[in-house]
Amino acid sequence: MPQIRRESREPTPQQLRQLEQRVHQLINEQRRRAKLPPLTWHEQVAQAARDHSKNMAERNFFDHRDPRLGEVDQRLNRFRIAWRACGENIFMLSGYSNPAQVAVEGWMESPGHRANILYREFTHAGVGIHYRPRDRCYYLTQIFIRPPDGTRR
């Protein structure tokens, strides 16, 4: 059972990047258990994920579809990220001392999110986390891609 603890202070940008890496590690542990290859970290994809998390927090919505910027495929195109297949998981939470673990456990309990995590065709991923201080809420976005064959990864 996750431990609940109120955050005493806002996480630093460095702490948020560490949380992103922790989510990525936990996802790769799930893939390893399923005998799938690990996902490679993709920094441009992580930046697109951070942008979506920040937009959700600042514009007060929680959805895969950004009202102004569209679905994940449209947002990846906006960042000029080449992809052949893409998917996305989002999560919002507050009050937990271990947001990365809580998010990954939540995704693994949801059939659609679990399917993204365990989709063999995805080869790369990026995680973006934004923290909203007014309600101590974390917004997490993970974007999965398979780049087109022959593109730089």
Coordinates of N, CA and C in Angstrom, one line a residue:
M1 N 0.8 -1.2 0.0 CA 0.0 0.0 0.0 C 0.9 1.2 0.0
P2 N 0.7 2.2 -0.9 CA 1.5 3.4 -0.9 C 1.4 4.2 0.3
Q3 N 2.5 4.8 0.7 CA 2.5 5.7 1.9 C 2.0 7.1 1.4
I4 N 1.2 7.7 2.3 CA 0.7 9.0 2.0 C 1.4 10.0 2.9
R5 N 1.9 11.1 2.2 CA 2.6 12.1 3.0 C 2.5 13.4 2.2
R6 N 2.2 14.4 2.9 CA 2.1 15.7 2.3 C 3.5 16.2 2.0
E7 N 3.7 16.7 0.8 CA 4.9 17.3 0.4 C 5.2 18.6 1.2
S8 N 6.3 18.7 1.7 CA 6.6 19.9 2.5 C 7.1 21.1 1.7
R9 N 7.6 20.8 0.5 CA 8.1 21.9 -0.4 C 7.9 21.4 -1.8
E10 N 8.0 22.4 -2.7 CA 7.9 22.1 -4.1 C 9.1 21.4 -4.6
P11 N 9.0 20.3 -5.4 CA 10.1 19.7 -6.0 C 10.9 20.6 -6.9
T12 N 12.2 20.4 -6.9 CA 13.1 21.2 -7.8 C 13.0 20.6 -9.2
P13 N 13.4 21.4 -10.3 CA 13.4 20.8 -11.6 C 14.3 19.5 -11.7
Q14 N 15.4 19.5 -10.9 CA 16.2 18.3 -10.9 C 15.5 17.1 -10.3
Q15 N 14.7 17.3 -9.2 CA 13.9 16.2 -8.6 C 12.9 15.7 -9.6
L16 N 12.3 16.6 -10.3 CA 11.3 16.2 -11.3 C 11.9 15.4 -12.4
R17 N 13.1 15.7 -12.9 CA 13.8 14.9 -13.9 C 14.2 13.6 -13.3
Q18 N 14.5 13.5 -12.0 CA 14.8 12.2 -11.4 C 13.5 11.3 -11.3
L19 N 12.4 12.0 -11.0 CA 11.1 11.3 -11.0 C 10.8 10.7 -12.4
E20 N 11.1 11.5 -13.5 CA 10.8 11.1 -14.8 C 11.6 9.8 -15.1
Q21 N 12.9 9.8 -14.7 CA 13.8 8.7 -14.9 C 13.3 7.5 -14.2
R22 N 12.8 7.7 -13.0 CA 12.3 6.6 -12.1 C 11.1 6.0 -12.8
V23 N 10.2 6.8 -13.3 CA 9.0 6.2 -14.1 C 9.5 5.4 -15.2
H24 N 10.5 5.9 -16.0 CA 11.0 5.2 -17.1 C 11.6 3.8 -16.7
Q25 N 12.4 3.8 -15.5 CA 12.9 2.6 -15.0 C 11.8 1.6 -14.6
L26 N 10.8 2.1 -14.0 CA 9.7 1.2 -13.5 C 9.0 0.6 -14.7
I27 N 8.8 1.4 -15.8 CA 8.2 0.9 -17.0 C 9.0 -0.2 -17.6
N28 N 10.3 0.0 -17.7 CA 11.2 -1.0 -18.2 C 11.2 -2.3 -17.4
E29 N 11.1 -2.1 -16.1 CA 11.0 -3.3 -15.2 C 9.7 -4.1 -15.6
Q30 N 8.6 -3.4 -15.9 CA 7.4 -4.1 -16.3 C 7.6 -4.8 -17.7
R31 N 8.3 -4.2 -18.6 CA 8.6 -4.8 -19.9 C 9.5 -6.0 -19.7
R32 N 10.5 -5.9 -18.8 CA 11.4 -7.0 -18.6 C 10.6 -8.2 -18.1
R33 N 9.7 -8.0 -17.1 CA 8.9 -9.1 -16.6 C 8.1 -9.7 -17.7
A34 N 7.7 -9.0 -18.7 CA 6.9 -9.5 -19.8 C 7.8 -10.0 -20.9
K35 N 9.1 -10.1 -20.7 CA 10.1 -10.6 -21.6 C 10.1 -9.7 -22.9
L36 N 10.0 -8.4 -22.7 CA 10.0 -7.5 -23.8 C 11.3 -6.6 -23.7
P37 N 11.8 -6.1 -24.8 CA 13.0 -5.3 -24.8 C 12.7 -4.0 -24.1
P38 N 13.7 -3.4 -23.4 CA 13.5 -2.1 -22.8 C 13.2 -1.0 -23.8
L39 N 12.5 0.1 -23.3 CA 12.4 1.3 -24.1 C 13.6 2.1 -23.9
T40 N 14.0 2.7 -25.0 CA 15.1 3.7 -25.0 C 14.6 5.1 -24.7
W41 N 15.3 5.8 -23.8 CA 14.9 7.2 -23.4 C 15.1 8.0 -24.7
H42 N 14.1 8.9 -24.9 CA 14.1 9.8 -26.1 C 13.9 11.2 -25.5
E43 N 14.9 12.0 -25.5 CA 14.8 13.3 -24.8 C 13.8 14.3 -25.5
Q44 N 13.7 14.3 -26.8 CA 12.7 15.1 -27.5 C 11.3 14.7 -27.2
V45 N 11.1 13.4 -27.1 CA 9.8 12.9 -26.7 C 9.5 13.3 -25.3
A46 N 10.5 13.2 -24.4 CA 10.3 13.7 -23.0 C 9.9 15.1 -23.0
Q47 N 10.5 16.0 -23.8 CA 10.1 17.4 -23.9 C 8.7 17.6 -24.3
A48 N 8.2 16.8 -25.3 CA 6.8 16.9 -25.7 C 5.9 16.4 -24.5
A49 N 6.4 15.4 -23.8 CA 5.6 14.9 -22.6 C 5.5 16.0 -21.5
R50 N 6.7 16.7 -21.3 CA 6.7 17.8 -20.3 C 5.7 18.9 -20.7
D51 N 5.7 19.2 -22.0 CA 4.9 20.3 -22.5 C 3.4 19.9 -22.2
H52 N 3.0 18.7 -22.5 CA 1.6 18.3 -22.3 C 1.3 18.3 -20.8
S53 N 2.2 17.8 -19.9 CA 1.9 17.8 -18.5 C 1.7 19.3 -18.0
K54 N 2.6 20.2 -18.5 CA 2.5 21.6 -18.1 C 1.2 22.2 -18.6
N55 N 0.9 21.9 -19.8 CA -0.4 22.5 -20.3 C -1.6 22.0 -19.5
M56 N -1.6 20.7 -19.2 CA -2.7 20.2 -18.4 C -2.8 20.9 -17.1
A57 N -1.7 21.1 -16.4 CA -1.7 21.7 -15.1 C -2.1 23.2 -15.2
E58 N -1.5 23.9 -16.1 CA -1.7 25.4 -16.2 C -3.1 25.7 -16.8
R59 N -3.6 24.9 -17.7 CA -4.9 25.2 -18.3 C -6.0 24.4 -17.7
N60 N -5.7 23.6 -16.6 CA -6.7 23.0 -15.8 C -7.6 22.0 -16.6
F61 N -6.9 21.1 -17.3 CA -7.6 20.0 -17.9 C -6.8 18.7 -17.7
F62 N -7.4 17.5 -17.9 CA -6.8 16.3 -17.8 C -7.3 15.4 -18.8
D63 N -6.6 15.3 -19.9 CA -7.1 14.6 -21.1 C -5.9 14.3 -22.0
H64 N -6.0 13.2 -22.9 CA -5.0 13.0 -23.9 C -5.2 14.0 -25.0
R65 N -6.3 14.6 -25.2 CA -6.5 15.6 -26.2 C -6.4 17.0 -25.6
D66 N -5.3 17.7 -26.0 CA -5.2 19.1 -25.6 C -6.2 20.0 -26.5
P67 N -7.0 20.8 -25.8 CA -8.0 21.5 -26.6 C -7.4 22.4 -27.7
R68 N -6.2 22.9 -27.5 CA -5.6 23.7 -28.5 C -4.6 23.0 -29.4
L69 N -3.9 22.0 -28.9 CA -2.8 21.4 -29.6 C -3.1 19.9 -30.1
G70 N -4.3 19.4 -29.8 CA -4.7 18.1 -30.3 C -4.2 16.9 -29.6
E71 N -4.3 15.8 -30.3 CA -3.9 14.5 -29.8 C -2.3 14.3 -29.8
V72 N -1.9 13.2 -29.2 CA -0.4 13.0 -29.1 C 0.3 13.0 -30.5
D73 N -0.4 12.5 -31.5 CA 0.3 12.5 -32.8 C 0.5 13.9 -33.4
Q74 N -0.5 14.7 -33.1 CA -0.4 16.1 -33.6 C 0.7 16.9 -32.8
R75 N 0.7 16.6 -31.5 CA 1.7 17.2 -30.6 C 3.2 16.8 -31.0
L76 N 3.3 15.5 -31.3 CA 4.7 15.0 -31.7 C 5.1 15.7 -33.0
N77 N 4.1 15.8 -34.0 CA 4.4 16.5 -35.2 C 4.8 18.0 -35.0
R78 N 4.2 18.6 -34.0 CA 4.5 20.0 -33.7 C 6.0 20.1 -33.2
F79 N 6.4 19.1 -32.5 CA 7.8 19.0 -32.0 C 8.8 18.5 -33.1
R80 N 8.3 18.2 -34.2 CA 9.0 17.6 -35.4 C 9.7 16.3 -35.0
I81 N 9.0 15.5 -34.3 CA 9.5 14.2 -33.9 C 9.0 13.2 -34.9
A82 N 9.9 12.5 -35.5 CA 9.5 11.4 -36.5 C 9.0 10.2 -35.8
W83 N 7.9 9.6 -36.2 CA 7.4 8.4 -35.6 C 6.6 7.6 -36.6
R84 N 6.6 6.3 -36.3 CA 5.7 5.4 -37.1 C 4.6 4.9 -36.3
A85 N 4.8 4.8 -35.0 CA 3.7 4.4 -34.1 C 3.9 5.3 -32.8
C86 N 2.8 5.6 -32.2 CA 2.9 6.4 -31.0 C 1.7 6.1 -30.0
G87 N 1.9 6.4 -28.8 CA 0.9 6.2 -27.8 C 1.2 7.0 -26.6
E88 N 0.3 7.1 -25.6 CA 0.5 8.0 -24.5 C -0.3 7.5 -23.3
N89 N 0.3 7.7 -22.1 CA -0.3 7.5 -20.8 C -0.2 8.8 -20.0
I90 N -1.3 9.1 -19.3 CA -1.3 10.3 -18.4 C -1.7 9.9 -17.1
F91 N -1.3 10.6 -16.1 CA -1.7 10.3 -14.7 C -1.6 11.6 -13.9
M92 N -2.5 11.8 -12.9 CA -2.5 13.0 -12.1 C -2.7 12.5 -10.6
L93 N -1.9 13.0 -9.7 CA -2.0 12.6 -8.3 C -1.4 13.7 -7.4
S94 N -1.8 13.6 -6.1 CA -1.2 14.4 -5.1 C -1.3 13.6 -3.8
G95 N -0.4 14.0 -2.9 CA -0.4 13.4 -1.6 C 0.4 12.2 -1.4
Y96 N 1.1 11.7 -2.4 CA 1.9 10.5 -2.3 C 3.4 10.9 -2.2
S97 N 4.1 10.1 -1.4 CA 5.5 10.3 -1.3 C 6.3 9.6 -2.5
N98 N 5.6 8.8 -3.2 CA 6.2 8.0 -4.3 C 5.4 8.1 -5.6
P99 N 5.3 9.3 -6.2 CA 4.4 9.4 -7.3 C 4.7 8.5 -8.5
A100 N 6.0 8.2 -8.7 CA 6.4 7.4 -9.9 C 5.8 6.0 -9.7
Q101 N 6.0 5.4 -8.5 CA 5.5 4.1 -8.3 C 4.0 4.0 -8.4
V102 N 3.3 5.0 -7.8 CA 1.8 5.0 -7.8 C 1.3 5.1 -9.2
A103 N 1.9 6.0 -10.0 CA 1.5 6.1 -11.4 C 1.7 4.9 -12.2
V104 N 2.8 4.2 -12.1 CA 3.1 3.0 -12.9 C 2.1 1.9 -12.4
E105 N 1.9 1.8 -11.1 CA 1.0 0.7 -10.6 C -0.4 1.0 -11.2
G106 N -0.8 2.3 -11.2 CA -2.1 2.6 -11.7 C -2.2 2.3 -13.2
W107 N -1.2 2.6 -14.0 CA -1.2 2.3 -15.4 C -1.3 0.8 -15.6
M108 N -0.6 0.0 -14.8 CA -0.6 -1.4 -15.0 C -1.9 -2.0 -14.6
E109 N -2.7 -1.4 -13.8 CA -4.0 -1.9 -13.5 C -5.1 -1.5 -14.5
S110 N -4.8 -0.6 -15.4 CA -5.7 -0.2 -16.5 C -5.4 -0.9 -17.8
P111 N -6.3 -1.6 -18.4 CA -6.0 -2.4 -19.6 C -5.4 -1.5 -20.7
G112 N -5.9 -0.4 -21.0 CA -5.4 0.4 -22.1 C -4.0 1.0 -21.8
H113 N -3.8 1.4 -20.6 CA -2.4 1.9 -20.3 C -1.4 0.8 -20.2
R114 N -1.8 -0.3 -19.7 CA -1.0 -1.5 -19.6 C -0.6 -1.9 -21.1
A115 N -1.6 -1.9 -22.0 CA -1.3 -2.3 -23.4 C -0.2 -1.4 -24.0
N116 N -0.3 -0.1 -23.7 CA 0.8 0.8 -24.2 C 2.1 0.4 -23.6
I117 N 2.2 0.2 -22.4 CA 3.5 -0.2 -21.7 C 4.1 -1.4 -22.3
L118 N 3.2 -2.4 -22.6 CA 3.7 -3.7 -23.1 C 3.6 -3.9 -24.6
Y119 N 3.3 -2.8 -25.3 CA 3.2 -2.9 -26.8 C 4.6 -3.1 -27.4
R120 N 4.8 -4.3 -28.0 CA 6.1 -4.7 -28.5 C 6.7 -3.7 -29.6
E121 N 5.8 -3.1 -30.3 CA 6.2 -2.2 -31.4 C 6.9 -0.9 -30.9
F122 N 6.5 -0.4 -29.7 CA 7.2 0.8 -29.2 C 8.6 0.5 -28.8
T123 N 9.5 1.4 -29.2 CA 10.9 1.2 -28.9 C 11.5 2.3 -28.1
H124 N 10.9 3.5 -28.1 CA 11.4 4.6 -27.4 C 10.3 5.3 -26.6
A125 N 10.7 6.0 -25.5 CA 9.7 6.7 -24.7 C 10.4 7.9 -24.0
G126 N 9.5 8.8 -23.6 CA 9.9 9.9 -22.8 C 8.8 10.2 -21.8
V127 N 9.2 10.7 -20.6 CA 8.3 11.0 -19.5 C 8.5 12.5 -19.2
G128 N 7.4 13.1 -19.0 CA 7.4 14.5 -18.6 C 6.5 14.7 -17.4
I129 N 7.0 15.3 -16.3 CA 6.3 15.6 -15.1 C 6.2 17.0 -14.8
H130 N 5.1 17.5 -14.5 CA 4.9 18.9 -14.0 C 4.2 18.9 -12.7
Y131 N 4.7 19.8 -11.8 CA 4.1 19.9 -10.4 C 3.4 21.2 -10.3
R132 N 2.2 21.1 -9.8 CA 1.4 22.4 -9.6 C 1.3 22.6 -8.1
P133 N 2.0 23.7 -7.7 CA 2.2 24.0 -6.2 C 0.9 24.3 -5.5
R134 N -0.1 24.9 -6.2 CA -1.3 25.4 -5.4 C -2.1 24.2 -4.8
D135 N -2.1 23.0 -5.5 CA -2.8 21.9 -4.9 C -1.8 20.7 -4.7
R136 N -0.5 20.9 -4.9 CA 0.5 19.9 -4.7 C 0.2 18.7 -5.6
C137 N -0.1 19.0 -6.9 CA -0.5 18.0 -7.8 C 0.5 17.7 -8.8
Y138 N 0.8 16.4 -9.0 CA 1.8 16.0 -10.1 C 0.9 15.6 -11.3
Y139 N 1.4 16.1 -12.5 CA 0.8 15.7 -13.8 C 1.9 14.9 -14.5
L140 N 1.7 13.7 -14.8 CA 2.6 12.8 -15.5 C 2.1 12.5 -16.9
T141 N 3.0 12.6 -17.9 CA 2.7 12.1 -19.2 C 3.9 11.3 -19.7
Q142 N 3.5 10.1 -20.2 CA 4.5 9.3 -20.9 C 4.1 9.1 -22.3
I143 N 5.0 9.4 -23.2 CA 4.7 9.2 -24.6 C 5.7 8.1 -25.2
F144 N 5.1 7.2 -25.9 CA 5.8 6.0 -26.5 C 5.8 6.2 -28.0
I145 N 7.0 5.9 -28.6 CA 7.0 5.9 -30.1 C 7.8 4.8 -30.6
R146 N 7.6 4.5 -31.9 CA 8.5 3.7 -32.7 C 8.9 4.7 -33.9
P147 N 10.2 5.0 -33.9 CA 10.6 5.9 -35.0 C 10.5 5.2 -36.4
P148 N 10.4 6.0 -37.4 CA 10.4 5.3 -38.8 C 11.7 4.6 -39.0
D149 N 11.7 3.6 -39.7 CA 13.0 2.9 -40.0 C 13.9 3.8 -40.7
G150 N 15.2 3.7 -40.3 CA 16.2 4.6 -40.9 C 16.4 5.9 -40.4
T151 N 15.6 6.3 -39.4 CA 15.8 7.7 -38.8 C 16.7 7.6 -37.6
R152 N 17.3 8.7 -37.3 CA 18.2 8.8 -36.1 C 17.4 8.6 -34.8
R153 N 17.9 7.8 -33.9 CA 17.2 7.5 -32.7 C 17.9 8.2 -31.6

